[in-house]
Coordinates of C-alpha atoms and ligand atoms in Angstrom, one line a residue:
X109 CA 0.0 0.0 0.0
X110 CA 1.5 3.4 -1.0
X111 CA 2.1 6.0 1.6
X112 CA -0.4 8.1 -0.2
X113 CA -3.5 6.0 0.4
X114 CA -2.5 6.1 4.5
X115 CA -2.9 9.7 5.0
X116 CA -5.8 10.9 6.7
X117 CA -9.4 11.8 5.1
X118 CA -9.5 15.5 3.5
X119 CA -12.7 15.6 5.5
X120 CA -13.6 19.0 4.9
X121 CA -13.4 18.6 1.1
X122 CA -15.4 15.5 1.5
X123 CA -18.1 17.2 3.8
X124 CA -18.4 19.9 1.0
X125 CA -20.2 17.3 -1.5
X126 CA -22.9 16.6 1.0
X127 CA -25.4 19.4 0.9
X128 CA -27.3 17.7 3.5
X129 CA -24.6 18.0 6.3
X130 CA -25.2 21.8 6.3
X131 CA -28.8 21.3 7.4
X132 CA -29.6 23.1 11.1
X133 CA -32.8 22.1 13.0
X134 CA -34.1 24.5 15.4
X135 CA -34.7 22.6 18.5
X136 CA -35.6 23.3 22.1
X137 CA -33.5 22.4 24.4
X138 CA -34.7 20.7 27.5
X139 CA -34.8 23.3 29.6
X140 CA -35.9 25.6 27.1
X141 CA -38.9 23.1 26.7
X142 CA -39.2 23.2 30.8
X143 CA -39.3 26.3 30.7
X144 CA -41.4 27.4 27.6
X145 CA -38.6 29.3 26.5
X146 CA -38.2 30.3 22.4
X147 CA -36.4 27.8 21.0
X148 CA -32.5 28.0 19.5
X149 CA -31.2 29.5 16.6
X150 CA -30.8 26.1 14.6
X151 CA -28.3 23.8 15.6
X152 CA -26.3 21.9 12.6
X153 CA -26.9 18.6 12.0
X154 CA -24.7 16.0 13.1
X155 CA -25.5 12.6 11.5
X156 CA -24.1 9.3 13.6
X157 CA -26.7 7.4 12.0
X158 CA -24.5 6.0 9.5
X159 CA -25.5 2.0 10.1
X160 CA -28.5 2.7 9.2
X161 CA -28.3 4.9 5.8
X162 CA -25.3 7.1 4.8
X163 CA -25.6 10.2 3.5
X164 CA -25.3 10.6 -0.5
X165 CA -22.2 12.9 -1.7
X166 CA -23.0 15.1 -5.2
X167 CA -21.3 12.8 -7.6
X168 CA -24.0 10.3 -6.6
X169 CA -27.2 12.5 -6.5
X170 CA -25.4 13.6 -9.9
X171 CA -25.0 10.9 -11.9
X172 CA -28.5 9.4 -11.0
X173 CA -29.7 12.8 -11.8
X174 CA -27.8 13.0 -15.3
X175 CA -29.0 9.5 -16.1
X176 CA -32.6 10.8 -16.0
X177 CA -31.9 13.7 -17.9
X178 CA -30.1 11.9 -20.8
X179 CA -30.4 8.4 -20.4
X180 CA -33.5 7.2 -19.1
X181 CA -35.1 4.4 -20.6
X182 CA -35.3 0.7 -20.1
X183 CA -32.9 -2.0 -20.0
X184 CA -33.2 -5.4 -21.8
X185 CA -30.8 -3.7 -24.9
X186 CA -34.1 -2.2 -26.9
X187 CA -33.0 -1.1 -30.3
X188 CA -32.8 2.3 -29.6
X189 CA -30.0 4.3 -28.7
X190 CA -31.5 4.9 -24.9
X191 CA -31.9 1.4 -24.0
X192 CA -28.6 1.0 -25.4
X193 CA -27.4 3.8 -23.3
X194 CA -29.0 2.2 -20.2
X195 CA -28.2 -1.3 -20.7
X196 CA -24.6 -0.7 -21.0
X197 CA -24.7 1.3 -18.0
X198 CA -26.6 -1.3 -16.4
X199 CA -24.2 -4.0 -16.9
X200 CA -20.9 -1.5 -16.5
X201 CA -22.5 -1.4 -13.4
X202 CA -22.8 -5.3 -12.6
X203 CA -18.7 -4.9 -13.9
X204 CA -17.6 -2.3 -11.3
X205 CA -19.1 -4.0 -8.0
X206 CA -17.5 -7.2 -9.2
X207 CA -14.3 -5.8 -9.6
X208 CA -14.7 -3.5 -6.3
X209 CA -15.1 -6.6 -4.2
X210 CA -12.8 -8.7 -6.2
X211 CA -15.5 -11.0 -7.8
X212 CA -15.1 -12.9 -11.3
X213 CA -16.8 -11.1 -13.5
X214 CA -20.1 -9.8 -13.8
X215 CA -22.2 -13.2 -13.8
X216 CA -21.6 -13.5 -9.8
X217 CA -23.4 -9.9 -9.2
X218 CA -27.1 -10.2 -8.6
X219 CA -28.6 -6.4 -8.0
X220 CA -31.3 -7.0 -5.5
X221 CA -33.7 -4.4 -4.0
X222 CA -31.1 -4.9 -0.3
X223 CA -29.4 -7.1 1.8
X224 CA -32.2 -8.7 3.5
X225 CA -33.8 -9.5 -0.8
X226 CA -30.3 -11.1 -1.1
X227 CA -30.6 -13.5 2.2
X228 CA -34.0 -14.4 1.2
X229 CA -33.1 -15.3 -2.7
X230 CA -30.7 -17.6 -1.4
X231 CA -32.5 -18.7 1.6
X232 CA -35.7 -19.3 -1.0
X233 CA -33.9 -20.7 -4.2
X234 CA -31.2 -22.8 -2.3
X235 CA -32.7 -23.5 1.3
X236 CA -36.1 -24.2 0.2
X237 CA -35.1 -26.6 -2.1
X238 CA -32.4 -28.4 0.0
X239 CA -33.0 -28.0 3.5
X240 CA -34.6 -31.0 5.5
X241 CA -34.7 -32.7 8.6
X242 CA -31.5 -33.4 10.0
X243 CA -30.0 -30.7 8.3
X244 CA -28.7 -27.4 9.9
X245 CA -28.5 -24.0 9.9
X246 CA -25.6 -22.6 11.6
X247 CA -26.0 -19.0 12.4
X248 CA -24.5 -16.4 14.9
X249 CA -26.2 -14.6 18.3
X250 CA -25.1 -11.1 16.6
X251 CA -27.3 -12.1 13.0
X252 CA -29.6 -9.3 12.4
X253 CA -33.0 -10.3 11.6
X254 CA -32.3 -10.0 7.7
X255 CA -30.6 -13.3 7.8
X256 CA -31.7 -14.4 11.4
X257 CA -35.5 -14.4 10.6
X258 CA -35.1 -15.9 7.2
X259 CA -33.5 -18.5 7.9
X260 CA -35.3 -19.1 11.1
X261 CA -38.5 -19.2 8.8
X262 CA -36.9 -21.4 6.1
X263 CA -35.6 -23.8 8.7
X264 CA -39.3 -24.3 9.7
X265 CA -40.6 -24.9 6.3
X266 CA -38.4 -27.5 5.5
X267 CA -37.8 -29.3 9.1
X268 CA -34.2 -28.1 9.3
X269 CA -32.6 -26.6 13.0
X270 CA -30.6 -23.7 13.4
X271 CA -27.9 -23.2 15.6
X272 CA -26.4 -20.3 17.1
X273 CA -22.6 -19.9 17.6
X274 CA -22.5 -17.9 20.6
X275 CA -20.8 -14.6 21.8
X276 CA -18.4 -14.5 24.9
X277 CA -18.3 -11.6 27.4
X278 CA -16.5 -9.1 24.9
X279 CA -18.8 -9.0 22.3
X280 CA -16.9 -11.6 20.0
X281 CA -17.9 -14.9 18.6
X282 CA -17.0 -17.8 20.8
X283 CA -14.7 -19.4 18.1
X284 CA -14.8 -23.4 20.0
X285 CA -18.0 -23.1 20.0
X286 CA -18.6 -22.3 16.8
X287 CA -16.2 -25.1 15.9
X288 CA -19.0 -27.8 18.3
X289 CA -21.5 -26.1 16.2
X290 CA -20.3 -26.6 12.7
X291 CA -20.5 -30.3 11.9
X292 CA -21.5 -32.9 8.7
X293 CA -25.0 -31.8 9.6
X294 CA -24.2 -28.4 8.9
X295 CA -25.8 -27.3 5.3
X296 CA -25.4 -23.8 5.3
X297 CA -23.6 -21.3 7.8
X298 CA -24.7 -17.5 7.8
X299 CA -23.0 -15.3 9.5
X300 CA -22.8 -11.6 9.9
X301 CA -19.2 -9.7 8.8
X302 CA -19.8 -6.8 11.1
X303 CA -22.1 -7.1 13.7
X304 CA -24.4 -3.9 13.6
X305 CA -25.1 -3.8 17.2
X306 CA -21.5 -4.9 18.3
X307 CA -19.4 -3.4 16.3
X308 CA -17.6 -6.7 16.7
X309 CA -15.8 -7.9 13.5
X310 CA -16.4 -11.6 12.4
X311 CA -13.4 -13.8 11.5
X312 CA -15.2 -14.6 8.5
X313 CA -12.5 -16.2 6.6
X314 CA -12.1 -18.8 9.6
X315 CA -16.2 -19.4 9.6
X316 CA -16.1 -20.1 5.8
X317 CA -13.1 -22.7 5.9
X318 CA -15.2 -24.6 9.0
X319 CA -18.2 -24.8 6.8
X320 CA -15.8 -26.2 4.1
X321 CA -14.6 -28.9 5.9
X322 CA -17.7 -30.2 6.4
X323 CA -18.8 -29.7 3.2
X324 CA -21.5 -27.0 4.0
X325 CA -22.4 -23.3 2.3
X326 CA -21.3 -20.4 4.0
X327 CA -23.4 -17.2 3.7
X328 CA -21.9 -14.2 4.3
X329 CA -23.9 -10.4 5.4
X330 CA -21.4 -7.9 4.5
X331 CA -24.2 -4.5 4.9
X332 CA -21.8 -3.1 7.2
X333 CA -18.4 -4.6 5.8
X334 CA -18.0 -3.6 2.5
X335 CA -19.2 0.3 3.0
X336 CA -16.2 0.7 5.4
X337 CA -13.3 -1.6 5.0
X338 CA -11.7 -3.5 2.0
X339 CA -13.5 -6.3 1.0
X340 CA -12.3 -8.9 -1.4
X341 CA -14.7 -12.2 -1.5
X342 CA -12.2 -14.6 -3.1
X343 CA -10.2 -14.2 0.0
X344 CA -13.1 -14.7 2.4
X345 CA -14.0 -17.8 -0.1
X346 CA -17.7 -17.3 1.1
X347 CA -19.9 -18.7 -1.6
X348 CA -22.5 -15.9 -1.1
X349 CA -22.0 -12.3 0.2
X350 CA -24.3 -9.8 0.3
X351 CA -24.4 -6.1 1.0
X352 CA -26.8 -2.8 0.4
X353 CA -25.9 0.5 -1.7
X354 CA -28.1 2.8 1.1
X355 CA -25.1 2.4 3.6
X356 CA -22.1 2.9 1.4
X357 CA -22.8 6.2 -0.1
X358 CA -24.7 4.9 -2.8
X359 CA -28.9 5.0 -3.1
X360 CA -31.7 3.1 -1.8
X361 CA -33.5 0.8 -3.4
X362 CA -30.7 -1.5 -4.4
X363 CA -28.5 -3.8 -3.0
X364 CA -25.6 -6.7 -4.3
X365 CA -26.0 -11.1 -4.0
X366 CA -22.6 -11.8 -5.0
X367 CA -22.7 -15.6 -5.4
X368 CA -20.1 -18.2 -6.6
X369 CA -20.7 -19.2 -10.6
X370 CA -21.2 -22.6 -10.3
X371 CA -23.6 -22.2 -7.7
X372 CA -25.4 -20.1 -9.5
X373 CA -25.5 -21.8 -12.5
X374 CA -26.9 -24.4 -10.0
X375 CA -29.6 -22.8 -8.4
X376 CA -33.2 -22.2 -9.2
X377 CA -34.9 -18.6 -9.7
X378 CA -36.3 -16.8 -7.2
X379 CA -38.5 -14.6 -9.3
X380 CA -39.8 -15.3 -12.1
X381 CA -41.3 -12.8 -15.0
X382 CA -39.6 -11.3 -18.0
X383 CA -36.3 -10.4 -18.7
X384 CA -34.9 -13.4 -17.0
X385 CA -35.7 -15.8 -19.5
X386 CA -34.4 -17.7 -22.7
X387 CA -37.1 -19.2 -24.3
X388 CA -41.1 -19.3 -23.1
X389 CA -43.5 -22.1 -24.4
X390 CA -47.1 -22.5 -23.1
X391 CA -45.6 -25.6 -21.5
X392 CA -42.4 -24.2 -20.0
X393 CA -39.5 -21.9 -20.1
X394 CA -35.4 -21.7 -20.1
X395 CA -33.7 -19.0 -18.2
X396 CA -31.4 -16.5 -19.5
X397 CA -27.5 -16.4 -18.4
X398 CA -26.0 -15.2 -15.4
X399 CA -26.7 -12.8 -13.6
X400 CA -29.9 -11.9 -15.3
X401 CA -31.5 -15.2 -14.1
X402 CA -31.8 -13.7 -11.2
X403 CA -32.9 -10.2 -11.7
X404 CA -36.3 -10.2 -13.4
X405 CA -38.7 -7.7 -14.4
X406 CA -37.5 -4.0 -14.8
X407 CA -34.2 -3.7 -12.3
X408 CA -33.3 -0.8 -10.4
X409 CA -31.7 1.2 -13.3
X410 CA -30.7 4.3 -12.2
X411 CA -29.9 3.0 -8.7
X412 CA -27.4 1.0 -10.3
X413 CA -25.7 4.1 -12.0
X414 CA -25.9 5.4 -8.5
X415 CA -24.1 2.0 -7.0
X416 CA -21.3 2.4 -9.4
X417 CA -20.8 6.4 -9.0
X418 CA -20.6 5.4 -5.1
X419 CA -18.4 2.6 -6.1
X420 CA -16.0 5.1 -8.1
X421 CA -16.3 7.6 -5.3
X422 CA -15.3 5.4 -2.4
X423 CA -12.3 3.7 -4.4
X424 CA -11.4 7.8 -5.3
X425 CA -11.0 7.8 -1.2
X426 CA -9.5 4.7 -1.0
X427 CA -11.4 1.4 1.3
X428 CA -8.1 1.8 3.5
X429 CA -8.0 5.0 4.3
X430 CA -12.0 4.7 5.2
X431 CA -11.5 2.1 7.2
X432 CA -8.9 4.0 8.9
X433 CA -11.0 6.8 9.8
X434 CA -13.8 4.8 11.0
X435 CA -12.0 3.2 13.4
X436 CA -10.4 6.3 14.5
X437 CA -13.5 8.0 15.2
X438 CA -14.4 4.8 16.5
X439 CA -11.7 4.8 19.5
X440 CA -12.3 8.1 20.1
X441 CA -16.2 7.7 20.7
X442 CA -15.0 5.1 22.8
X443 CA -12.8 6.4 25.0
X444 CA -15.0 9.2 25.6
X445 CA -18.3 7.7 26.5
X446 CA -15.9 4.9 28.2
X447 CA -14.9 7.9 30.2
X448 CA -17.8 9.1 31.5
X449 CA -18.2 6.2 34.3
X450 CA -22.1 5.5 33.7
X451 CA -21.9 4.4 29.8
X452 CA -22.4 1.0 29.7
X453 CA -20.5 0.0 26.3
X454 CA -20.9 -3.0 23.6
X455 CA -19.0 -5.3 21.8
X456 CA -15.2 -5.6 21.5
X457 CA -12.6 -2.7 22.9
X458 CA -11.0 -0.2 19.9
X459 CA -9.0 -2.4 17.7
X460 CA -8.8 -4.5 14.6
X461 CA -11.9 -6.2 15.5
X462 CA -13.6 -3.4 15.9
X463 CA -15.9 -1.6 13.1
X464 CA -16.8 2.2 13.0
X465 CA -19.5 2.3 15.2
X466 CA -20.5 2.3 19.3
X467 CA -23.3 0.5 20.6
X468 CA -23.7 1.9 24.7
X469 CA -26.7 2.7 27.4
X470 CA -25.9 5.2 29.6
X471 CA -27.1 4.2 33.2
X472 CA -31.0 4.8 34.6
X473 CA -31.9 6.6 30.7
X474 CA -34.1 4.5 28.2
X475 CA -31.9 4.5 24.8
X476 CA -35.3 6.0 23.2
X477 CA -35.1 9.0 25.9
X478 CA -31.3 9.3 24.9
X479 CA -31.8 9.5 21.3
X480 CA -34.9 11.9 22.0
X481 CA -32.1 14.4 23.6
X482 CA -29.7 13.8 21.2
X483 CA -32.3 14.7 18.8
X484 CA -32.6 18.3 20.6
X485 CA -29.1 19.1 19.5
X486 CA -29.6 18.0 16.2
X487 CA -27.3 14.9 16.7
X488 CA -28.9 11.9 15.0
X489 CA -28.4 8.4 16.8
X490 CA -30.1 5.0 16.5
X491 CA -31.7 3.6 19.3
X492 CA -33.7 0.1 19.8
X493 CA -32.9 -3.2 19.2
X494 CA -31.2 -2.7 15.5
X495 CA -33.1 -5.6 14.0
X496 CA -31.5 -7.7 16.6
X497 CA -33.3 -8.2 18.9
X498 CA -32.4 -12.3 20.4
X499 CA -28.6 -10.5 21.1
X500 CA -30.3 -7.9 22.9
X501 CA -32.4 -10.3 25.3
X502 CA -28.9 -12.0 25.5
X503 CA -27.1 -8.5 26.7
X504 CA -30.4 -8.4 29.0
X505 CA -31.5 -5.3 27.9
X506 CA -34.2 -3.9 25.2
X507 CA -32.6 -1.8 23.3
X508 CA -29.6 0.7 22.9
X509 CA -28.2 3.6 21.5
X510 CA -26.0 3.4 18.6
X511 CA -23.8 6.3 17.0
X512 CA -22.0 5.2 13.5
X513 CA -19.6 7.1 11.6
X514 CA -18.8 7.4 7.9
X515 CA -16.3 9.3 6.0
X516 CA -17.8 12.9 6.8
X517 CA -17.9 12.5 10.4
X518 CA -15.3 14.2 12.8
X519 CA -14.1 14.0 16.7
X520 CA -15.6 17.5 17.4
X521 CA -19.3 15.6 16.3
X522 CA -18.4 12.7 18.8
X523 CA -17.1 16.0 21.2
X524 CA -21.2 16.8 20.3
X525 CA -22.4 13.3 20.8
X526 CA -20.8 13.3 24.2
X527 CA -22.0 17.2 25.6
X528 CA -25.6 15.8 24.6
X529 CA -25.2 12.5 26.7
X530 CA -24.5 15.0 29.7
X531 CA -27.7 17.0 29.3
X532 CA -29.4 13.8 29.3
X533 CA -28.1 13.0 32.8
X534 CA -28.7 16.3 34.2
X535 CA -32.2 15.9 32.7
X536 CA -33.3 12.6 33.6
X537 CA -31.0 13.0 37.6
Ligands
LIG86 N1 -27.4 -6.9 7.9 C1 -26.9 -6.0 8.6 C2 -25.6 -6.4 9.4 C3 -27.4 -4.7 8.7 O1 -26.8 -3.8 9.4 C4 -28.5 -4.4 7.9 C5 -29.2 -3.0 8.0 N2 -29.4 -2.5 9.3 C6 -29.1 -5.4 7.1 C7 -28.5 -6.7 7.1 C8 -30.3 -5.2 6.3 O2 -30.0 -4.3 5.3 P1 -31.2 -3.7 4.4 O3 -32.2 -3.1 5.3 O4 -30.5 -2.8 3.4 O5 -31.8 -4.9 3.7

């Protein structure tokens, strides 16, 4: 790695392509409130809601927005020059998420509408055709309900358990028991790259080579990998990884199945309906190559531009240098709330195994109550259970708050995060 790509985020450049960051919200304070005073002059936003959606830099807005003006038209190579236009696009775009997370080639990119589409087209097309009693699911205590639910639900269907590899006082996958849990009966593991909640980083790699040996599948959920480290799925060697362009910069509405070729080739659709087929007879029907199998009807067109300007933009950055940053800010938030005395924190201390966000209660305040305040100075956190909510009966408690950082973040917003935690004490004392 050249030194270049090690020095720190221009983050005040990179703020300056997100309009949105210069929004202020005119809140009350509490005591203002309290006291029916008027409220503040408007406070500017500061967005640690990250996990959930990242904010969309100009390049982004501006390619989907150029796409419409010039472009627009439907895919499926019509035989006029806009379709052209689009379907190239369409499929440049299939080329540039494969080669951003080191796949081979564009047949092992599926665009879905998210993460939680991708878990289910593999849960639907693979598990309800091969899943039955005796088999097993493997999953982990930190899944989010995107995988957790579906395969829970598939499991049922077809007579198959699932099995839980379980966390150990620091937030981290328990890695002998997830070596007791992974056996010949195992079909399929899924597990989650970056625990949402946690923070905690998975050693994914490991989890795929223990489903190997005994010949199972191993899903991987990389939502909150691949928008803030370097990902490359032929070292992982999972044989599905999936991931969402509304938390990497990119828009909503679409999201990335990478799957290995063969088993692709292998499986059966999930949807069916045009533009996934070969040939149609009143009796039957052939499908149409890879990956367009698996993406019928009209796709997510200009969402895909979008993926691949985010694509561009991030690589512009450089996945190190993000990752870098993240966990920077990461430490920091850290060691701050860690600081305070009566902030309980979750998942692993700062390190290598940690991703770029902070899961904490602070002591006697509801995490809704927290996030409320936080609201009042125009900080936006997450707080509830994060779509995970069988770790949260394990930590005994029903929800927390959650602060996440991307690129555009900065210690003086976590300096901001940290003032608003002490109103909330004085508040709720
Ligand atoms: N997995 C993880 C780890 C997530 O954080 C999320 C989003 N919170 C999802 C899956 C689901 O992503 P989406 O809502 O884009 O389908």
């Amino acid at each position: 790695m050249s030194q270049q790509d090690l020095e720190p985020l221009d983050v005040e450049a990179i703020r300056a392509e997100y309009p949105i960051l210069e929004r202020e919200f005119s809140v009350a304070s509490p005591t203002q409130r309290a006291d029916g005073e008027a409220v503040d002059d408007g406070s500017q936003l500061v967005y640690l809601d990250n996990a959930a959606t990242t904010q969309t830099p100009d390049p982004v807005v501006d390619a989907m927005s150029d796409y419409y003006r010039e472009s627009n038209s439907n895919v499926h190579r019509g035989i006029h020059h806009l379709s052209q236009e689009a379907s190239i696009a369409y499929e440049e775009a299939h080329d540039c998420v494969a080669e951003f997370i080191g796949a081979d080639g564009r047949e092992e990119i599926v665009f879905t509408k998210n993460t939680t589409e991708a878990e289910n087209l593999v849960a639907y097309s693979w598990g309800l055709n091969e899943l039955g009693p005796g088999d097993e699911v493997v999953l982990t205590e930190m899944e989010h309900h995107a995988s957790l639910v579906t395969w829970q639900q598939i499991a049922k269907r077809t007579g198959a358990d699932c099995k839980y590899i379980e966390i150990d006082e620091t937030g981290r996958l328990d890695m002998d028991h997830a070596r007791e849990c992974i056996t010949d009966d195992t079909a399929i593991v899924s597990a989650v790259h970056v625990s949402n909640a946690l923070g905690t980083v998975n050693p994914v790699s490991e989890l795929v080579d223990l489903a190997h040996d005994h010949d199972a599948l191993a899903f991987i959920d990389g939502a909150q990998a691949v928008p803030n480290r370097p990902v490359d799925v032929a070292d992982i060697g999972a044989d599905f990884y999936a991931f969402s362009g509304h938390k990497m910069a990119g828009p909503t509405g679409i999201g990335v199945l990478y799957g290995k070729r063969h088993l692709f080739e292998e499986l059966e659709p999930y949807l069916y309906g045009g533009g996934m087929i070969r040939k149609v007879t009143f009796e039957d029907s052939t499908w149409a190559d890879l990956p367009w199998k698996f993406e019928p009807g009209t796709p997510p067109i200009a969402e895909a531009v979008g993926l691949h300007a985010a694509v561009d933009y991030l690589e512009e950055i450089g996945m190190e240098r993000i990752r870098e940053h993240e966990e920077m800010l990461a430490t920091y938030a850290y060691e701050q709330l860690d600081a305070e005395g009566d902030v309980e924190l979750y998942g692993p201390e700062p390190g290598p195994d940690r991703g770029g966000l902070v899961g904490f209660n602070l002591e006697s305040v509801h995490a809704h109550d927290l996030a409320s305040i936080m609201n009042d100075h125009a900080v936006a956190i997450r707080a509830g259970d994060h779509c995970t909510q069988p770790l949260h009966d394990k930590l005994g408690v029903a929800a927390s708050a959650r602060a996440s950082f991307y690129v555009y973040n900065t210690r003086e917003e976590v300096d901001e995060l940290v003032a608003a935690i002490d109103d909330a004490r004085q508040l709720f004392a």
